[in-house]
mmCIF file of C-alpha atoms in Angstrom:
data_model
loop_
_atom_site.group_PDB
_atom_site.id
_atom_site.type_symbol
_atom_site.label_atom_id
_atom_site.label_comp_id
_atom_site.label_asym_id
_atom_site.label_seq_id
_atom_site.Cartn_x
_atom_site.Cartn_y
_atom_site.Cartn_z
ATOM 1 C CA UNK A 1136 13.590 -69.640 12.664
ATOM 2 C CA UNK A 1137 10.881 -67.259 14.160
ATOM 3 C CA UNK A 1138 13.083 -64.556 14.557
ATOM 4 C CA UNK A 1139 13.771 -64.919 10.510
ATOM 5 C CA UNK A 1140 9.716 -65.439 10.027
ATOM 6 C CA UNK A 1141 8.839 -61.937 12.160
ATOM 7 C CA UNK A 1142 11.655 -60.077 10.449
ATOM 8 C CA UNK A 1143 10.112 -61.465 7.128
ATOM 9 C CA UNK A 1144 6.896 -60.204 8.263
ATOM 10 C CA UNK A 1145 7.669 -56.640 9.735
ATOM 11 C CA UNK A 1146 9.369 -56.005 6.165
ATOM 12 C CA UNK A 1147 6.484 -57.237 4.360
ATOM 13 C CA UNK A 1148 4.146 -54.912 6.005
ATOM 14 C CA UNK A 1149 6.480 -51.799 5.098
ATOM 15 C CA UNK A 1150 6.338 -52.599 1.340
ATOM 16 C CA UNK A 1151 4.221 -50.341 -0.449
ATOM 17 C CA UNK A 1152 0.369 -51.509 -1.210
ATOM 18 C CA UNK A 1153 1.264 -52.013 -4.821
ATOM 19 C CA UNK A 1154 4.002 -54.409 -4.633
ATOM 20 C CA UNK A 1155 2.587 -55.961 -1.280
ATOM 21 C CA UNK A 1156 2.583 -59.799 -2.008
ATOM 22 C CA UNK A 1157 -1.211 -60.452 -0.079
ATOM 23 C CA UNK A 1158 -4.629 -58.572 0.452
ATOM 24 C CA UNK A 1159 -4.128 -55.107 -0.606
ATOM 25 C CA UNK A 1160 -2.151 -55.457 -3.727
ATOM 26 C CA UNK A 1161 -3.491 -53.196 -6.671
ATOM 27 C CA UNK A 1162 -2.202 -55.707 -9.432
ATOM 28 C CA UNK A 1163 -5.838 -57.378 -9.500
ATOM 29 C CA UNK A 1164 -8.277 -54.641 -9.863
ATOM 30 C CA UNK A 1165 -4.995 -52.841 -12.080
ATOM 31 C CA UNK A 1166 -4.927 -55.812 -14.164
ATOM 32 C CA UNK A 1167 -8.888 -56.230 -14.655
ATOM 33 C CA UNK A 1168 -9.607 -52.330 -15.564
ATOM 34 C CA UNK A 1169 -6.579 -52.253 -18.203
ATOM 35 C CA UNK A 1170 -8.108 -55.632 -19.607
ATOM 36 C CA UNK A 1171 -11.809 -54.098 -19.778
ATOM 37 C CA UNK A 1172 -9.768 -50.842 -21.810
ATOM 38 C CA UNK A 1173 -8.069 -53.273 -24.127
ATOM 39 C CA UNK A 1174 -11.552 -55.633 -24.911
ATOM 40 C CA UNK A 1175 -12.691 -51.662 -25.667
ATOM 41 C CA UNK A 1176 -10.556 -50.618 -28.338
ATOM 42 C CA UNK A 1177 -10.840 -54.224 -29.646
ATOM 43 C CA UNK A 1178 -14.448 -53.774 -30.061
ATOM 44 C CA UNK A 1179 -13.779 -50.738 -31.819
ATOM 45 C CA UNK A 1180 -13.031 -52.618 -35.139
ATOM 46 C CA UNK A 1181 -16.715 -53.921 -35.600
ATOM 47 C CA UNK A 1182 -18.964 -51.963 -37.547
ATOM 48 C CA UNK A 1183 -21.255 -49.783 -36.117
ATOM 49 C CA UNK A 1184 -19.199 -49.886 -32.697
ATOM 50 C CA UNK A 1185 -15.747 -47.851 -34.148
ATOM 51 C CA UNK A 1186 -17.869 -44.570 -33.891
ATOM 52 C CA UNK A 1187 -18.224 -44.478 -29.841
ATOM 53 C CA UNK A 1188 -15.031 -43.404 -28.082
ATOM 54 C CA UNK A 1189 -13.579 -46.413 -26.355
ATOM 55 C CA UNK A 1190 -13.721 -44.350 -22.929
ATOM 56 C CA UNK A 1191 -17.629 -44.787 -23.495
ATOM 57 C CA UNK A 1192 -17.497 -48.424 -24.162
ATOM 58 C CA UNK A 1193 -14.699 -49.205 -21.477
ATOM 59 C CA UNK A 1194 -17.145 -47.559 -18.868
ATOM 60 C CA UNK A 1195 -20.336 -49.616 -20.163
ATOM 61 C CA UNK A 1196 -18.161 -53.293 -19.887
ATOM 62 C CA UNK A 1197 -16.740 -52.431 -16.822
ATOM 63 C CA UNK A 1198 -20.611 -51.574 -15.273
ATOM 64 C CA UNK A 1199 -21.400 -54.714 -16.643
ATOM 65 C CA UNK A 1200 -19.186 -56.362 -15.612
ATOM 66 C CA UNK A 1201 -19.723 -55.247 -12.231
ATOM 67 C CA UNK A 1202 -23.813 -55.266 -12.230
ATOM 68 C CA UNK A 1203 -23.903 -58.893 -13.535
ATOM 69 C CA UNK A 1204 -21.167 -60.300 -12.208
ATOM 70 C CA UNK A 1205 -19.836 -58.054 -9.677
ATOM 71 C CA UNK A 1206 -16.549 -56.647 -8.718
ATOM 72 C CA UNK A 1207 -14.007 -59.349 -7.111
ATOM 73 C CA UNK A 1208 -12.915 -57.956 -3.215
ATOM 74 C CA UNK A 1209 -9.664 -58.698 -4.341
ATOM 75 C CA UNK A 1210 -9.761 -56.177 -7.446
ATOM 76 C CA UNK A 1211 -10.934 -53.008 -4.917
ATOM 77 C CA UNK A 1212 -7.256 -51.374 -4.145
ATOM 78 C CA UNK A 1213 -6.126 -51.684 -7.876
ATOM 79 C CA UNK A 1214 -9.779 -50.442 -8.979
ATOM 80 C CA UNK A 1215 -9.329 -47.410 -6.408
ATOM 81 C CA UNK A 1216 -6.106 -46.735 -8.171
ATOM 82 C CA UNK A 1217 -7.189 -46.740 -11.151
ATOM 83 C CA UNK A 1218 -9.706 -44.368 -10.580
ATOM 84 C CA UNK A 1219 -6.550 -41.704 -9.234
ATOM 85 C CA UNK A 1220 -3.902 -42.418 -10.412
ATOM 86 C CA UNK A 1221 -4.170 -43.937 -13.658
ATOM 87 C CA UNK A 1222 -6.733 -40.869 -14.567
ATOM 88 C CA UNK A 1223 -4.631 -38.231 -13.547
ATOM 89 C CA UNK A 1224 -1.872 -39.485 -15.693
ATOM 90 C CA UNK A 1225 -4.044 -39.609 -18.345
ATOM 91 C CA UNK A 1226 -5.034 -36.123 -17.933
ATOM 92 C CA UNK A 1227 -1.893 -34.872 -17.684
ATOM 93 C CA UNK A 1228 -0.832 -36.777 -20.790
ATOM 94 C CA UNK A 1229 -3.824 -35.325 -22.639
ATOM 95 C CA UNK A 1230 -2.336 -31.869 -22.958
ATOM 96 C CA UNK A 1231 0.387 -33.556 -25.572
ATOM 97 C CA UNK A 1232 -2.721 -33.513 -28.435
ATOM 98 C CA UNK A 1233 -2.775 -29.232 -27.850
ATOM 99 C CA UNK A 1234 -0.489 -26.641 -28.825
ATOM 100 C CA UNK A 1235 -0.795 -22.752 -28.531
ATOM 101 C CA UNK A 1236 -0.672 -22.750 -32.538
ATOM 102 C CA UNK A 1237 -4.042 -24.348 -32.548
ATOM 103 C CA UNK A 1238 -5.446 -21.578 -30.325
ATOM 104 C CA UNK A 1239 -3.927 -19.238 -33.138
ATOM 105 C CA UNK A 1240 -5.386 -20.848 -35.983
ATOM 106 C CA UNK A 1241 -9.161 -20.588 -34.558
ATOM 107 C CA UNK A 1242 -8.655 -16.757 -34.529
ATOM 108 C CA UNK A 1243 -9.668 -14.404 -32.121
ATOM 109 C CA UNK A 1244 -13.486 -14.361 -33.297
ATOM 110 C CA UNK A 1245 -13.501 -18.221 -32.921
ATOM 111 C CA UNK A 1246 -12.030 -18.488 -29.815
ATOM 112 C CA UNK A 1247 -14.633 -15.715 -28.632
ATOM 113 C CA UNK A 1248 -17.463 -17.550 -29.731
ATOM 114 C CA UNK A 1249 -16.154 -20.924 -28.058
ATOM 115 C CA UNK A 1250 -15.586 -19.565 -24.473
ATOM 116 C CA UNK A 1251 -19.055 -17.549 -24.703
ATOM 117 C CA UNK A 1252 -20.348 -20.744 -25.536
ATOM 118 C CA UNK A 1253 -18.598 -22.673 -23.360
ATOM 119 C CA UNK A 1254 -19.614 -20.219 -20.243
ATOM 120 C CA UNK A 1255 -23.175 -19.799 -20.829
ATOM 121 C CA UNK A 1256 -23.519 -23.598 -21.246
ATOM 122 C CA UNK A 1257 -22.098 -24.212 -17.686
ATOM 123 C CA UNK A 1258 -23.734 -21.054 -16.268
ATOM 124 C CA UNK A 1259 -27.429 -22.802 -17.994
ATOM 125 C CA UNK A 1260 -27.055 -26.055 -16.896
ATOM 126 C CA UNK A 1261 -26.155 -25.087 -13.542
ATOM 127 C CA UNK A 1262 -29.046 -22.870 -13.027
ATOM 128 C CA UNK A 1263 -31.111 -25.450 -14.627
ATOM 129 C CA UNK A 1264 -30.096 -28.038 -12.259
ATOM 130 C CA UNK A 1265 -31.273 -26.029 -9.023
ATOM 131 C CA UNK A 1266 -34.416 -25.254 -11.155
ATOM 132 C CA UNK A 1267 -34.875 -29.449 -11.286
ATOM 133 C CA UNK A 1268 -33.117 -29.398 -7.951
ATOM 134 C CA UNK A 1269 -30.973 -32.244 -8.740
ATOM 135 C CA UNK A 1270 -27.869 -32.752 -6.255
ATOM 136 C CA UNK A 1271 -24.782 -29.480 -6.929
ATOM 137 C CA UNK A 1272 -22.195 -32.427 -7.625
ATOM 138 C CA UNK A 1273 -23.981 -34.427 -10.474
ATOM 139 C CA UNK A 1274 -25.048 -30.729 -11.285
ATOM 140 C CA UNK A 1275 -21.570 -29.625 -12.049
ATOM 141 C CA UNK A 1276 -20.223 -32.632 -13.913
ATOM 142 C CA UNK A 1277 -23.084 -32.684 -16.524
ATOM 143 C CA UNK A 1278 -23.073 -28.552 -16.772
ATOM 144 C CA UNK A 1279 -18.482 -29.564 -17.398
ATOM 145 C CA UNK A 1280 -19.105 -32.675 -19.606
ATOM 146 C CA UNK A 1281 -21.807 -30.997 -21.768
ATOM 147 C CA UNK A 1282 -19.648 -27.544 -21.917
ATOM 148 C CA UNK A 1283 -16.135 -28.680 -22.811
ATOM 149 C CA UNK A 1284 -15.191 -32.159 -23.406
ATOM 150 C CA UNK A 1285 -17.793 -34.968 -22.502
ATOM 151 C CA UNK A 1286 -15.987 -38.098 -20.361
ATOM 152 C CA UNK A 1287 -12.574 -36.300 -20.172
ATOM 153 C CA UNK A 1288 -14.258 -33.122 -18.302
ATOM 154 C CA UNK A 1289 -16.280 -35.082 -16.110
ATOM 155 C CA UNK A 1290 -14.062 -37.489 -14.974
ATOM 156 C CA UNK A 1291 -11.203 -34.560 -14.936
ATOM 157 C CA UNK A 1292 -14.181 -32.475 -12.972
ATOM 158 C CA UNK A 1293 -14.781 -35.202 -9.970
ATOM 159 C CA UNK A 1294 -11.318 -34.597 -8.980
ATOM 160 C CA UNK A 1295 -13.063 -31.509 -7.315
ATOM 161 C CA UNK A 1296 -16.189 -31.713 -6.819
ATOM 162 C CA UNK A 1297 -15.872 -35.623 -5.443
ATOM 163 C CA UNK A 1298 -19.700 -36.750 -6.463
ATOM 164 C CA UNK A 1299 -20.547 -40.227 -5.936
ATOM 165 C CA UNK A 1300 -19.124 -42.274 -9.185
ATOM 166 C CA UNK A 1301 -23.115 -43.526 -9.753
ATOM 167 C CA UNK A 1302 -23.267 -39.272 -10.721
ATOM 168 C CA UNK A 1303 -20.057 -39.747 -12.715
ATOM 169 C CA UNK A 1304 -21.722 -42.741 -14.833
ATOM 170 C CA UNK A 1305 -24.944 -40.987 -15.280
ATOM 171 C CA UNK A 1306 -23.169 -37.973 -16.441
ATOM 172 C CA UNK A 1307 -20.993 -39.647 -18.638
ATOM 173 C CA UNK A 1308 -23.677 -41.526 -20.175
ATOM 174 C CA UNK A 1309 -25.803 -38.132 -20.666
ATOM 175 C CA UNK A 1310 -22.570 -36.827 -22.574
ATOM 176 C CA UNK A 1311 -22.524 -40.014 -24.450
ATOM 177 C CA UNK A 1312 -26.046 -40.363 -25.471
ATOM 178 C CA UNK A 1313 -27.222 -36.366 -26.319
ATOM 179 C CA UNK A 1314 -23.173 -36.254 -28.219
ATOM 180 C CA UNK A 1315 -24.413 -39.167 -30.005
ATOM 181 C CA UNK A 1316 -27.092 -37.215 -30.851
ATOM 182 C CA UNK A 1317 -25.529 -34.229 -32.658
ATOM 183 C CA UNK A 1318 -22.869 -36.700 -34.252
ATOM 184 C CA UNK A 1319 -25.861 -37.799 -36.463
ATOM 185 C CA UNK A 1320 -28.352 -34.684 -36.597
ATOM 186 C CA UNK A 1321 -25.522 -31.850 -36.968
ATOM 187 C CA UNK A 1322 -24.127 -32.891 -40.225
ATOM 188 C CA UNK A 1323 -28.008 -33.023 -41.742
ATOM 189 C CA UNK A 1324 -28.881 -29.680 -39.958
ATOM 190 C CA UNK A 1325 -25.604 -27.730 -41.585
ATOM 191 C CA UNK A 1326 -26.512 -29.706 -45.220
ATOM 192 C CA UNK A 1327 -29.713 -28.713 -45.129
ATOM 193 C CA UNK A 1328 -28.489 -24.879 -43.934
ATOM 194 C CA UNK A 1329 -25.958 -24.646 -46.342
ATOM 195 C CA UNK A 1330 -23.390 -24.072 -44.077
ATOM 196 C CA UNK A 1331 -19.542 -23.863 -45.369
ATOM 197 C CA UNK A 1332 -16.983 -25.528 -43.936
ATOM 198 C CA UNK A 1333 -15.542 -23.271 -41.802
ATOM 199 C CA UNK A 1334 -18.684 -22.113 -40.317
ATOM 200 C CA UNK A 1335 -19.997 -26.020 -39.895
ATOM 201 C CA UNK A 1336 -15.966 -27.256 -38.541
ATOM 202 C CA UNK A 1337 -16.057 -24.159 -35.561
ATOM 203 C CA UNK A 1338 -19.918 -24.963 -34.466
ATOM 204 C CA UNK A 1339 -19.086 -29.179 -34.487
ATOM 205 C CA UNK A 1340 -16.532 -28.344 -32.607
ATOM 206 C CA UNK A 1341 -18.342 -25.541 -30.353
ATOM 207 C CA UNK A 1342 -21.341 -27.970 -29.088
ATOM 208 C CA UNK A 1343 -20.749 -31.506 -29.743
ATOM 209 C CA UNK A 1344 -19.209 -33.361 -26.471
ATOM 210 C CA UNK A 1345 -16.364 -35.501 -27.639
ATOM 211 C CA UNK A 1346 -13.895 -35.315 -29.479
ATOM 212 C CA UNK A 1347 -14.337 -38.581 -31.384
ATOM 213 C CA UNK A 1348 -17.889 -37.128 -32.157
ATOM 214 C CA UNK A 1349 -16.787 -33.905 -33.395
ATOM 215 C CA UNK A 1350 -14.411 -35.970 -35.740
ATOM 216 C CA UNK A 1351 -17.173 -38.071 -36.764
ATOM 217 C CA UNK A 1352 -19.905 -34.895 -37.458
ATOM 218 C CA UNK A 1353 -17.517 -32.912 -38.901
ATOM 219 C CA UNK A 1354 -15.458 -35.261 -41.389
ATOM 220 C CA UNK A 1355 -19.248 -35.802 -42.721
ATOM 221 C CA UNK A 1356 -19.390 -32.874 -44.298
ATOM 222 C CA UNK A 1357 -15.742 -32.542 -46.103
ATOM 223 C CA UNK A 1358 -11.729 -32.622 -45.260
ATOM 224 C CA UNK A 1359 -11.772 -28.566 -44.591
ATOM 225 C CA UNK A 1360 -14.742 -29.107 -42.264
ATOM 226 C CA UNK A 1361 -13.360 -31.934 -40.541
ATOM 227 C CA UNK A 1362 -9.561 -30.449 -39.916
ATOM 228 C CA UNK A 1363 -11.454 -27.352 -38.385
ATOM 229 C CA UNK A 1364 -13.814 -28.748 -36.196
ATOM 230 C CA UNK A 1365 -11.019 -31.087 -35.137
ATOM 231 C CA UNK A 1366 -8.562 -28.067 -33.930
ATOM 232 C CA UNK A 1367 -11.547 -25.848 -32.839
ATOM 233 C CA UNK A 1368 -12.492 -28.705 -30.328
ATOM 234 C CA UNK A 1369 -9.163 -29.147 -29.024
ATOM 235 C CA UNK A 1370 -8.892 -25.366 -28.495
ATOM 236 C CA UNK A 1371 -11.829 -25.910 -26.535
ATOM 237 C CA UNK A 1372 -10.725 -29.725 -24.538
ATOM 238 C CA UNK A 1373 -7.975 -26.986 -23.575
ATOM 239 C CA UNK A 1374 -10.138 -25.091 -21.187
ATOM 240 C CA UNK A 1375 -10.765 -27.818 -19.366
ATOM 241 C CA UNK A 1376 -7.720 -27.007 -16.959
ATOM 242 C CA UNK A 1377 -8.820 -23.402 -15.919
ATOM 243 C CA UNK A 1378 -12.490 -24.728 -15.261
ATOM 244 C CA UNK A 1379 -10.971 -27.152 -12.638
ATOM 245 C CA UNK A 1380 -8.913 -24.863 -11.206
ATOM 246 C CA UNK A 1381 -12.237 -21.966 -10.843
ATOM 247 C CA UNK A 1382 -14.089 -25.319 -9.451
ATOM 248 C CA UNK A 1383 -11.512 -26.362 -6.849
ATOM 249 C CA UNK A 1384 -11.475 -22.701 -5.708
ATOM 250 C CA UNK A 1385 -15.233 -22.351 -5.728
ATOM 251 C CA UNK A 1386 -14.723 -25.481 -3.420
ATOM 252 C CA UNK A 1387 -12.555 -24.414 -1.160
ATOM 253 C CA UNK A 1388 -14.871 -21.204 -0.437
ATOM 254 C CA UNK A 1389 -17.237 -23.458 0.269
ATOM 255 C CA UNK A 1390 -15.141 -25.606 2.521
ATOM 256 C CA UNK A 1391 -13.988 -22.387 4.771
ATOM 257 C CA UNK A 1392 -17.724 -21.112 4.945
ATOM 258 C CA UNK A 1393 -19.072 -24.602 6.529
ATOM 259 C CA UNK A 1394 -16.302 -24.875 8.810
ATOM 260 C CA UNK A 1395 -16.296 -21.490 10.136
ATOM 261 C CA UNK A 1396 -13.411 -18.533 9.938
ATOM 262 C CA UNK A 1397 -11.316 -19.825 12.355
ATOM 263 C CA UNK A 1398 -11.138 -23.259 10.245
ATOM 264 C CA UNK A 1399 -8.308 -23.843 8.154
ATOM 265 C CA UNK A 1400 -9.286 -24.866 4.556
ATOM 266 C CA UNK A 1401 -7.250 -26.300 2.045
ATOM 267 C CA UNK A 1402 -8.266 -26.166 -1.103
ATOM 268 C CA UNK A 1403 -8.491 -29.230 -3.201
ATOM 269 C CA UNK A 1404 -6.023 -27.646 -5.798
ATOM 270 C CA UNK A 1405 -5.620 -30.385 -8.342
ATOM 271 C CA UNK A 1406 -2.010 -30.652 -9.189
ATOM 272 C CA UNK A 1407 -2.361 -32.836 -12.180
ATOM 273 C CA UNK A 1408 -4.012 -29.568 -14.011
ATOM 274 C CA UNK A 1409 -0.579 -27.541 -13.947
ATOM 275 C CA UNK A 1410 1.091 -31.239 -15.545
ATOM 276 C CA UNK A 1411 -1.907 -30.658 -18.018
ATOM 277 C CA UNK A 1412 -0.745 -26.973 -18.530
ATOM 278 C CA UNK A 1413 2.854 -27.919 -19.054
ATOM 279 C CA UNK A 1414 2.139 -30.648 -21.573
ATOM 280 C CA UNK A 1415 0.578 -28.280 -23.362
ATOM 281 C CA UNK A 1416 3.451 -26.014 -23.103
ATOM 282 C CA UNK A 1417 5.606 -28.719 -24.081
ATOM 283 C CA UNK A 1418 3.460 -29.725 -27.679
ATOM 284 C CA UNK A 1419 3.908 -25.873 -28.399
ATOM 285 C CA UNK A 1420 7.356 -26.109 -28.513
ATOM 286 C CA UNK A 1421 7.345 -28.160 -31.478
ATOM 287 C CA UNK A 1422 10.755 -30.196 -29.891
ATOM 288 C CA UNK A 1423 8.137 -33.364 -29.290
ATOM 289 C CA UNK A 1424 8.752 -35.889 -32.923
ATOM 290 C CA UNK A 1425 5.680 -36.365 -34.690
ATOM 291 C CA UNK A 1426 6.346 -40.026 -34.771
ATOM 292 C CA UNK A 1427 5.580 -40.503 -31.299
ATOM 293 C CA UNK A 1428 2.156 -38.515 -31.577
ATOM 294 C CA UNK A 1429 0.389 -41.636 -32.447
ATOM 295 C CA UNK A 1430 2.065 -43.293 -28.937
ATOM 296 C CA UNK A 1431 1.127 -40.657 -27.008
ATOM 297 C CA UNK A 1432 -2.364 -40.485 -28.471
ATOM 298 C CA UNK A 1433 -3.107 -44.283 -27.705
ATOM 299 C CA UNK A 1434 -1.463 -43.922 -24.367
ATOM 300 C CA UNK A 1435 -3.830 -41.066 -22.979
ATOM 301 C CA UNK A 1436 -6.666 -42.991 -24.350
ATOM 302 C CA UNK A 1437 -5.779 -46.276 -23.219
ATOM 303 C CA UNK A 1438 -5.136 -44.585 -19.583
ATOM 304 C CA UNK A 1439 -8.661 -42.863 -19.453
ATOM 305 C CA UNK A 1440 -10.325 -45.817 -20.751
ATOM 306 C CA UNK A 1441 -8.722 -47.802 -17.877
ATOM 307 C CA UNK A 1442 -9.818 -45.138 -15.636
ATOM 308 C CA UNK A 1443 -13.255 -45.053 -16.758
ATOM 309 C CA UNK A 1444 -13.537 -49.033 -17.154
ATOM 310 C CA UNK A 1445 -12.565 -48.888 -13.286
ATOM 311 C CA UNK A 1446 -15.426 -46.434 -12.582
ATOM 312 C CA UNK A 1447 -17.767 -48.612 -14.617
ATOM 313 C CA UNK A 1448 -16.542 -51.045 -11.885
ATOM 314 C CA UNK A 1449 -17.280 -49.277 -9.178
ATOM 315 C CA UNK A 1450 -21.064 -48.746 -10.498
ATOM 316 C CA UNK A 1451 -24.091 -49.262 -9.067
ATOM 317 C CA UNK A 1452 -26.998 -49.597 -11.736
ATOM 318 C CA UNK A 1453 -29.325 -49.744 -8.712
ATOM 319 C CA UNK A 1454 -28.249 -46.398 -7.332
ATOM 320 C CA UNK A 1455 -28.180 -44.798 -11.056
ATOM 321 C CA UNK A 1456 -31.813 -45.761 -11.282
ATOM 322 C CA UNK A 1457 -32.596 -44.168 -8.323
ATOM 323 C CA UNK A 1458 -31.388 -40.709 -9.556
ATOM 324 C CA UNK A 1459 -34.682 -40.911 -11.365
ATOM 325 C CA UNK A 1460 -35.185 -38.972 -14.770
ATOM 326 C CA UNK A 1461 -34.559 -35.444 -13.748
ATOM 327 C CA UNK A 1462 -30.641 -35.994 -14.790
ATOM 328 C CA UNK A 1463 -31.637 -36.614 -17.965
ATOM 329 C CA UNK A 1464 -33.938 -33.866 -18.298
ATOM 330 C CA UNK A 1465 -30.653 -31.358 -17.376
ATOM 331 C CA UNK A 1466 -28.527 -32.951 -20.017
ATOM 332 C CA UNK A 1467 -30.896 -33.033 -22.300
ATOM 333 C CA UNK A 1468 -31.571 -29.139 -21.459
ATOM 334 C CA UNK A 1469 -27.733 -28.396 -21.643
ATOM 335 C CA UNK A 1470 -27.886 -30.615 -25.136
ATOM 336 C CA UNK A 1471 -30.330 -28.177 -26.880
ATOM 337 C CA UNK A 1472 -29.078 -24.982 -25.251
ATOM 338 C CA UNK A 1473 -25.232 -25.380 -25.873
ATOM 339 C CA UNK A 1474 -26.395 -26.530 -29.405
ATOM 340 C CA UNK A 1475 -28.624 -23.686 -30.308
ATOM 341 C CA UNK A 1476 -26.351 -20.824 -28.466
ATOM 342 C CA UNK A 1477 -23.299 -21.734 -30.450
ATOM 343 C CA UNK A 1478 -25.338 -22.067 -34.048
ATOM 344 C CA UNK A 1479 -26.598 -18.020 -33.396
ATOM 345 C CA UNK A 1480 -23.552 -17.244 -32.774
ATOM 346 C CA UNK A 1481 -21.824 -18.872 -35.263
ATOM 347 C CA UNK A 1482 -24.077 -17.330 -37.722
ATOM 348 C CA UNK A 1483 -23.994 -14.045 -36.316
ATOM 349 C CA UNK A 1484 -19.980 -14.358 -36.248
ATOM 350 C CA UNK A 1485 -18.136 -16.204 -38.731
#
């Protein structure tokens, strides 16, 4: 009877972690993030609420969650999981909503005036953060989340530059609050400029953060507005995988300098990009149905949210507060800039 009672045990302790039947099993903390993502797209149907992306709102209940009531022990290897796993399939799923046609349809001028936007934004914010001298880490993911695609960049960004996840909440929540921001003024500023459609779609889609927010601003002022902000944000969500790759090899340099020449390096190359990349490559094809767009669609989202409701677990409001207000200032700063730097060029252009 022992003999059958060690053998039991020695194959027990060879399962893997996420079928392993005591402590370490991820099915807790799995189970509690996807829960927190599904109370977030639930609360998307009451008024007011439906016009935050459910990433934002899964991240807010989960640092609720864990600020007032506090993140079970049990729930750590699942939340952990989560927060790699689960996001990286999201990411790589994400590349399904972009095709190559898209690029085509914003037209070489458009796509111009996006990247210039896109790399003076980062290249501002990041000089403005050693201005404020706030931390290079929390630096980078506001300069990514403000520049190309608000929760999706940061969180997509961390993969590399591995800040604390108290700088991944504050930067998310700077994307959330200054994107809230142009949801509501943008529309009014283009009504009260004039702008046409096309002109109003390509800067929505040039400055705002998310891509629920861009819908949101640009819808407001007309169908042709909205379509072209829509595609002209996705061309830009799409440069999200060569930033991580320049930003995992910026890393790396950084990695061989500290540890000397004779040091061997590797650099955090993050795999899941090149999935990203061929996802992509695969929506161009035009062999994926269109009926299972609106699957894939509420898969990636559901998997980010679940990712970001983990992070919210994983939050410290204490240690957010402690950051202090000079965050804010930066995202506020990369607000204003990338909002006023794609408006003169988008009247100077198109």
């Amino acid at each position: 009877m022992a003999h059958v009672q060690t053998d039991y045990i020695n194959r027990v302790t060879r399962l893997p972690l996420w079928i392993h039947p005591q402590k370490g099993s991820i099915w807790p903390g799995l189970v509690l993030s996807a829960a927190i993502a599904a109370l977030a797209f639930g609360l998307r149907i009451i008024p007011g609420i439906g016009v935050l992306s459910p990433l934002i709102i899964a991240i807010l209940i989960g640092m609720a969650f864990r600020n007032l009531i506090g993140t079970p022990a049990i729930a750590k290897p699942g939340v952990t999981f989560s927060l790699k796993r689960v996001l990286r399939a999201g990411i790589v799923l994400l590349g399904l909503q972009l095709t190559a046609q898209q690029v085509i349809e914003v037209g070489g001028v458009g796509l111009a005036l996006i990247i210039a936007t896109l790399v003076a934004t980062f290249a501002f914010t990041t000089w403005l953060g050693r201005a404020l001298r706030i931390d290079a880490g929390l630096t980078q993911l506001i300069a990514a989340g403000s520049s190309i695609c608000g929760a999706s960049a940061v969180i997509a960004t961390n993969t590399v530059t591995r800040a604390r996840d108290e700088d991944v909440a504050y930067a998310v929540a700077c994307v959330t609050i200054f994107g809230s921001l142009s949801m509501v003024l943008m529309p009014l500023v283009g009504g009260a400029m004039n702008m046409g459609p096309h002109a109003f779609g390509l800067w929505t889609g040039a400055s705002i953060h998310e891509v629920a927010q861009v819908v949101a601003a640009a819808y407001a002022r007309g169908t042709e507005a909205g379509e072209f902000g829509t595609i002209a944000k996705l061309t830009r969500v799409m440069m999200l995988a060569p930033m991580v790759l320049m930003l995992g090899a910026a890393a790396a340099r950084r990695m061989r300098k500290q540890g000397g020449t004779s040091e061997r390096t590797a650099p955090p190359m993050p795999w899941f990009v090149l999935g990203f990349v061929a996802m992509v490559g695969l929506a161009s094809t035009g062999w994926m149905p269109d009926v299972t767009e609106p699957f894939t669609t509420g898969t990636t989202q559901f998997l980010l949210a679940t990712a970001l409701a983990a992070m919210g677990l994983e939050t410290d409001m204490r240690k957010l507060a402690a950051e202090g207000v000079r965050p804010a200032l930066l995202g506020a700063g990369a607000w204003v800039f990338v909002s006023l730097f794609s408006l003169g060029l988008v009247l100077l252009l198109a």
